[in-house]
PDB file of C-alpha atoms in Angstrom:
ATOM      1  CA  ARG W   1       0.000   0.000   0.000  1.00 58.00           C
ATOM      2  CA  ALA W   2       0.946   3.522  -0.656  1.00 66.00           C
ATOM      3  CA  ALA W   3       1.837   5.618   2.293  1.00 70.00           C
ATOM      4  CA  ARG W   4      -0.777   8.123   3.298  1.00 73.00           C
ATOM      5  CA  PRO W   5       0.240  11.659   3.907  1.00 75.00           C
ATOM      6  CA  GLN W   6       0.386  12.510   7.573  1.00 80.00           C
ATOM      7  CA  ARG W   7      -2.140  14.945   8.914  1.00 82.00           C
ATOM      8  CA  PRO W   8      -0.968  17.719  11.107  1.00 84.00           C
ATOM      9  CA  PRO W   9      -1.879  17.341  14.758  1.00 84.00           C
ATOM     10  CA  VAL W  10      -5.244  18.878  15.852  1.00 86.00           C
ATOM     11  CA  THR W  11      -4.969  22.004  17.960  1.00 88.00           C
ATOM     12  CA  VAL W  12      -7.035  21.884  21.132  1.00 89.00           C
ATOM     13  CA  VAL W  13      -8.057  25.119  22.859  1.00 89.00           C
ATOM     14  CA  SER W  14      -9.557  25.162  26.314  1.00 89.00           C
ATOM     15  CA  ALA W  15     -11.515  27.891  28.115  1.00 88.00           C
ATOM     16  CA  ASN W  16     -13.232  28.294  31.429  1.00 90.00           C
ATOM     17  CA  ALA W  17     -16.965  27.585  31.405  1.00 89.00           C
ATOM     18  CA  GLU W  18     -19.121  30.617  32.235  1.00 90.00           C
ATOM     19  CA  ARG W  19     -22.836  31.397  32.515  1.00 91.00           C
ATOM     20  CA  ARG W  20     -24.176  34.190  30.256  1.00 89.00           C
ATOM     21  CA  PRO W  21     -27.183  34.870  28.034  1.00 90.00           C
ATOM     22  CA  LEU W  22     -27.191  33.133  24.736  1.00 87.00           C
ATOM     23  CA  PRO W  23     -28.834  35.000  21.898  1.00 89.00           C
ATOM     24  CA  VAL W  24     -31.722  33.056  20.426  1.00 90.00           C
ATOM     25  CA  ARG W  25     -33.073  33.820  16.987  1.00 90.00           C
ATOM     26  CA  LEU W  26     -36.035  32.134  15.442  1.00 88.00           C
ATOM     27  CA  ASP W  27     -37.121  32.697  11.896  1.00 90.00           C
ATOM     28  CA  ALA W  28     -40.814  31.996  11.385  1.00 88.00           C
ATOM     29  CA  ILE W  29     -43.815  33.157   9.428  1.00 92.00           C
ATOM     30  CA  GLY W  30     -46.711  34.510  11.470  1.00 86.00           C
ATOM     31  CA  THR W  31     -49.256  37.233  12.088  1.00 84.00           C
ATOM     32  CA  VAL W  32     -48.957  40.027  14.651  1.00 80.00           C
ATOM     33  CA  GLN W  33     -52.213  40.777  16.472  1.00 82.00           C
ATOM     34  CA  PRO W  34     -52.604  43.974  18.547  1.00 85.00           C
ATOM     35  CA  LEU W  35     -54.582  43.880  21.789  1.00 83.00           C
ATOM     36  CA  SER W  36     -56.730  46.733  20.552  1.00 86.00           C
ATOM     37  CA  ALA W  37     -57.228  48.906  17.509  1.00 90.00           C
ATOM     38  CA  VAL W  38     -59.505  51.892  18.161  1.00 93.00           C
ATOM     39  CA  SER W  39     -61.340  53.780  15.430  1.00 92.00           C
ATOM     40  CA  ILE W  40     -61.650  57.450  16.387  1.00 93.00           C
ATOM     41  CA  ARG W  41     -64.966  59.092  15.418  1.00 93.00           C
ATOM     42  CA  SER W  42     -66.542  62.422  16.281  1.00 93.00           C
ATOM     43  CA  ARG W  43     -69.524  62.551  18.655  1.00 92.00           C
ATOM     44  CA  VAL W  44     -70.573  65.963  17.308  1.00 93.00           C
ATOM     45  CA  GLU W  45     -70.712  67.636  13.911  1.00 93.00           C
ATOM     46  CA  SER W  46     -68.241  70.476  13.840  1.00 94.00           C
ATOM     47  CA  GLN W  47     -65.315  71.933  11.944  1.00 96.00           C
ATOM     48  CA  ILE W  48     -61.870  70.561  12.800  1.00 96.00           C
ATOM     49  CA  MET W  49     -59.808  73.438  14.203  1.00 96.00           C
ATOM     50  CA  GLU W  50     -56.651  71.496  15.108  1.00 96.00           C
ATOM     51  CA  VAL W  51     -55.080  68.100  14.484  1.00 96.00           C
ATOM     52  CA  GLY W  52     -52.767  67.336  17.402  1.00 95.00           C
ATOM     53  CA  PHE W  53     -50.586  64.622  15.848  1.00 95.00           C
ATOM     54  CA  LYS W  54     -48.576  63.762  12.767  1.00 95.00           C
ATOM     55  CA  ASP W  55     -49.561  60.749  10.693  1.00 94.00           C
ATOM     56  CA  GLY W  56     -47.873  57.620  12.060  1.00 93.00           C
ATOM     57  CA  ASP W  57     -46.979  59.176  15.456  1.00 94.00           C
ATOM     58  CA  TYR W  58     -46.898  57.214  18.687  1.00 95.00           C
ATOM     59  CA  VAL W  59     -49.596  58.726  20.932  1.00 96.00           C
ATOM     60  CA  LYS W  60     -50.175  58.240  24.644  1.00 95.00           C
ATOM     61  CA  LYS W  61     -53.550  57.765  26.287  1.00 94.00           C
ATOM     62  CA  GLY W  62     -55.062  61.219  26.847  1.00 95.00           C
ATOM     63  CA  ASP W  63     -53.050  63.031  24.138  1.00 96.00           C
ATOM     64  CA  LEU W  64     -54.966  65.603  22.082  1.00 96.00           C
ATOM     65  CA  LEU W  65     -55.918  64.191  18.693  1.00 96.00           C
ATOM     66  CA  PHE W  66     -58.500  66.656  17.353  1.00 97.00           C
ATOM     67  CA  ARG W  67     -59.923  69.961  18.584  1.00 97.00           C
ATOM     68  CA  LEU W  68     -63.305  70.856  17.107  1.00 96.00           C
ATOM     69  CA  ASP W  69     -64.980  74.283  16.872  1.00 96.00           C
ATOM     70  CA  SER W  70     -66.897  74.638  20.146  1.00 96.00           C
ATOM     71  CA  ARG W  71     -67.707  78.376  20.088  1.00 96.00           C
ATOM     72  CA  GLN W  72     -71.474  77.911  19.683  1.00 96.00           C
ATOM     73  CA  LEU W  73     -71.701  75.461  22.580  1.00 96.00           C
ATOM     74  CA  GLU W  74     -69.521  77.693  24.770  1.00 96.00           C
ATOM     75  CA  ALA W  75     -71.978  80.558  24.129  1.00 97.00           C
ATOM     76  CA  GLN W  76     -74.900  78.294  25.076  1.00 97.00           C
ATOM     77  CA  LEU W  77     -73.069  77.317  28.265  1.00 97.00           C
ATOM     78  CA  ARG W  78     -72.488  80.968  29.227  1.00 97.00           C
ATOM     79  CA  GLN W  79     -76.179  81.692  28.570  1.00 97.00           C
ATOM     80  CA  ALA W  80     -77.291  78.758  30.763  1.00 97.00           C
ATOM     81  CA  GLU W  81     -74.946  79.876  33.546  1.00 97.00           C
ATOM     82  CA  ALA W  82     -76.352  83.415  33.313  1.00 97.00           C
ATOM     83  CA  ASN W  83     -79.912  82.044  33.542  1.00 96.00           C
ATOM     84  CA  VAL W  84     -78.996  80.224  36.760  1.00 96.00           C
ATOM     85  CA  VAL W  85     -77.522  83.417  38.239  1.00 96.00           C
ATOM     86  CA  ARG W  86     -80.674  85.343  37.230  1.00 96.00           C
ATOM     87  CA  ASP W  87     -82.935  82.708  38.786  1.00 96.00           C
ATOM     88  CA  LYS W  88     -80.910  82.758  42.014  1.00 95.00           C
ATOM     89  CA  ALA W  89     -81.329  86.540  42.224  1.00 95.00           C
ATOM     90  CA  LEU W  90     -85.078  86.206  41.604  1.00 95.00           C
ATOM     91  CA  LEU W  91     -85.240  83.499  44.294  1.00 95.00           C
ATOM     92  CA  VAL W  92     -83.739  85.878  46.864  1.00 94.00           C
ATOM     93  CA  SER W  93     -86.495  88.383  46.067  1.00 93.00           C
ATOM     94  CA  ALA W  94     -89.204  85.684  46.095  1.00 93.00           C
ATOM     95  CA  GLU W  95     -88.034  84.343  49.453  1.00 93.00           C
ATOM     96  CA  ALA W  96     -88.108  87.874  50.893  1.00 92.00           C
ATOM     97  CA  ASP W  97     -91.680  88.272  49.593  1.00 90.00           C
ATOM     98  CA  LEU W  98     -92.574  84.907  51.143  1.00 90.00           C
ATOM     99  CA  ARG W  99     -91.176  85.941  54.534  1.00 90.00           C
ATOM    100  CA  ARG W 100     -93.187  89.204  54.391  1.00 88.00           C
ATOM    101  CA  ALA W 101     -96.341  87.329  53.378  1.00 86.00           C
ATOM    102  CA  GLU W 102     -95.867  84.831  56.232  1.00 86.00           C
ATOM    103  CA  GLU W 103     -95.371  87.672  58.709  1.00 86.00           C
ATOM    104  CA  LEU W 104     -98.472  89.493  57.462  1.00 85.00           C
ATOM    105  CA  ALA W 105    -100.480  86.240  57.502  1.00 82.00           C
ATOM    106  CA  LYS W 106     -99.576  85.705  61.167  1.00 84.00           C
ATOM    107  CA  ARG W 107    -101.052  89.142  61.929  1.00 82.00           C
ATOM    108  CA  GLU W 108    -104.002  88.417  59.638  1.00 81.00           C
ATOM    109  CA  TYR W 109    -103.155  91.313  57.301  1.00 80.00           C
ATOM    110  CA  ALA W 110    -102.449  89.134  54.249  1.00 74.00           C
ATOM    111  CA  THR W 111    -104.766  86.791  52.440  1.00 79.00           C
ATOM    112  CA  ASP W 112    -104.118  83.073  52.131  1.00 79.00           C
ATOM    113  CA  GLN W 113    -103.994  83.561  48.378  1.00 84.00           C
ATOM    114  CA  ARG W 114    -101.062  85.991  48.655  1.00 85.00           C
ATOM    115  CA  LEU W 115     -99.207  83.572  50.946  1.00 85.00           C
ATOM    116  CA  GLU W 116     -99.767  80.617  48.586  1.00 89.00           C
ATOM    117  CA  THR W 117     -98.674  82.723  45.585  1.00 90.00           C
ATOM    118  CA  ALA W 118     -95.438  83.672  47.374  1.00 91.00           C
ATOM    119  CA  ARG W 119     -94.763  80.018  48.279  1.00 91.00           C
ATOM    120  CA  ALA W 120     -95.435  78.874  44.712  1.00 94.00           C
ATOM    121  CA  SER W 121     -93.203  81.583  43.291  1.00 93.00           C
ATOM    122  CA  ALA W 122     -90.286  80.571  45.546  1.00 94.00           C
ATOM    123  CA  ALA W 123     -90.792  76.867  44.805  1.00 95.00           C
ATOM    124  CA  THR W 124     -90.964  77.557  41.053  1.00 95.00           C
ATOM    125  CA  LEU W 125     -87.692  79.464  41.154  1.00 95.00           C
ATOM    126  CA  ARG W 126     -85.965  76.713  43.180  1.00 95.00           C
ATOM    127  CA  ALA W 127     -87.046  74.170  40.545  1.00 96.00           C
ATOM    128  CA  SER W 128     -85.933  76.515  37.773  1.00 96.00           C
ATOM    129  CA  ILE W 129     -82.491  76.788  39.389  1.00 96.00           C
ATOM    130  CA  ARG W 130     -82.178  72.981  39.618  1.00 96.00           C
ATOM    131  CA  GLY W 131     -83.205  72.688  35.966  1.00 97.00           C
ATOM    132  CA  GLY W 132     -80.749  75.398  34.954  1.00 96.00           C
ATOM    133  CA  GLU W 133     -77.919  73.735  36.870  1.00 97.00           C
ATOM    134  CA  ALA W 134     -78.735  70.441  35.152  1.00 97.00           C
ATOM    135  CA  ALA W 135     -78.628  72.220  31.775  1.00 97.00           C
ATOM    136  CA  VAL W 136     -75.219  73.685  32.674  1.00 97.00           C
ATOM    137  CA  ASP W 137     -73.932  70.217  33.638  1.00 97.00           C
ATOM    138  CA  SER W 138     -75.257  68.759  30.373  1.00 97.00           C
ATOM    139  CA  LEU W 139     -73.589  71.483  28.309  1.00 97.00           C
ATOM    140  CA  LYS W 140     -70.297  70.929  30.142  1.00 97.00           C
ATOM    141  CA  VAL W 141     -70.442  67.234  29.240  1.00 97.00           C
ATOM    142  CA  GLN W 142     -71.228  68.086  25.610  1.00 96.00           C
ATOM    143  CA  LEU W 143     -68.308  70.525  25.572  1.00 96.00           C
ATOM    144  CA  THR W 144     -65.926  67.638  26.286  1.00 95.00           C
ATOM    145  CA  TYR W 145     -66.973  66.076  22.950  1.00 95.00           C
ATOM    146  CA  TYR W 146     -65.244  68.934  21.104  1.00 96.00           C
ATOM    147  CA  THR W 147     -61.812  67.776  22.292  1.00 96.00           C
ATOM    148  CA  VAL W 148     -60.971  64.299  21.027  1.00 95.00           C
ATOM    149  CA  ASN W 149     -58.249  62.615  23.099  1.00 96.00           C
ATOM    150  CA  ALA W 150     -56.489  59.296  22.585  1.00 96.00           C
ATOM    151  CA  PRO W 151     -58.383  56.540  24.450  1.00 94.00           C
ATOM    152  CA  VAL W 152     -55.338  54.198  24.340  1.00 92.00           C
ATOM    153  CA  SER W 153     -51.610  54.484  23.755  1.00 93.00           C
ATOM    154  CA  GLY W 154     -50.281  53.252  20.436  1.00 93.00           C
ATOM    155  CA  ARG W 155     -49.396  54.079  16.856  1.00 94.00           C
ATOM    156  CA  ILE W 156     -51.904  56.345  15.100  1.00 95.00           C
ATOM    157  CA  GLY W 157     -52.522  56.064  11.397  1.00 93.00           C
ATOM    158  CA  VAL W 158     -53.279  58.756   8.859  1.00 94.00           C
ATOM    159  CA  ALA W 159     -55.738  61.494   9.823  1.00 94.00           C
ATOM    160  CA  ALA W 160     -58.653  61.014   7.422  1.00 92.00           C
ATOM    161  CA  LEU W 161     -59.712  64.656   7.872  1.00 92.00           C
ATOM    162  CA  LYS W 162     -57.428  67.641   8.331  1.00 94.00           C
ATOM    163  CA  GLU W 163     -58.008  71.142   9.739  1.00 94.00           C
ATOM    164  CA  GLY W 164     -60.918  72.950   8.118  1.00 93.00           C
ATOM    165  CA  ASN W 165     -62.923  69.835   7.282  1.00 93.00           C
ATOM    166  CA  ILE W 166     -66.240  69.062   8.952  1.00 92.00           C
ATOM    167  CA  ALA W 167     -66.312  66.048  11.266  1.00 92.00           C
ATOM    168  CA  LYS W 168     -69.645  64.225  10.999  1.00 91.00           C
ATOM    169  CA  THR W 169     -71.482  61.957  13.406  1.00 88.00           C
ATOM    170  CA  GLY W 170     -73.575  58.845  12.961  1.00 79.00           C
ATOM    171  CA  ASP W 171     -73.134  55.441  11.406  1.00 75.00           C
ATOM    172  CA  ASN W 172     -72.232  56.883   8.001  1.00 77.00           C
ATOM    173  CA  SER W 173     -69.508  59.126   9.428  1.00 80.00           C
ATOM    174  CA  GLY W 174     -65.946  58.441   8.485  1.00 86.00           C
ATOM    175  CA  VAL W 175     -63.236  57.371  10.874  1.00 92.00           C
ATOM    176  CA  LEU W 176     -61.028  60.336  11.815  1.00 94.00           C
ATOM    177  CA  ALA W 177     -58.048  58.091  12.581  1.00 95.00           C
ATOM    178  CA  THR W 178     -57.200  54.653  13.960  1.00 94.00           C
ATOM    179  CA  ILE W 179     -54.909  53.920  16.902  1.00 95.00           C
ATOM    180  CA  THR W 180     -53.292  50.496  17.097  1.00 93.00           C
ATOM    181  CA  GLN W 181     -51.956  49.487  20.478  1.00 91.00           C
ATOM    182  CA  ILE W 182     -48.444  48.103  20.015  1.00 86.00           C
ATOM    183  CA  ASP W 183     -47.296  47.540  23.590  1.00 81.00           C
ATOM    184  CA  PRO W 184     -47.921  44.779  24.466  1.00 76.00           C
ATOM    185  CA  ILE W 185     -48.600  43.108  21.150  1.00 71.00           C
TER     186      ILE W 185
END
């Protein structure tokens, strides 16, 4: 037999064993599913005065997204507040009349009709004040609809409507933007 060529000796290297993280990489095909994707719609019909984000931005919960024109509702709110103040002033006068009528009725100088009229007038104004305060509360709630804030944190898409456009309400209204939650995903 022919002589085989000799292989060089194998070099052996030794090292101390140590514990450390080992990077793991997996290549796979899959689908990413967010926990939530929120479609932003307007609750009122109004002109968009401000868009508070850039398309594709990361937004945090509570960030301003859209500011709508609320001047008409603000005027209605001021009017309702003024009506409550007026009714409170009228109530002071009606209660003074009631006290006078009660005093005169005790001395038998006033008729029962005058006393009942004074009581009814004071009661009517108290009810009017409660109704006016409820109207003020309702208008304050409606006023919050003119500022659209992010309900969740995430990546926001393209604003479908920009400043100057009219935001519509209802089932046929368009989506103003969509926020996709990306943490966790």
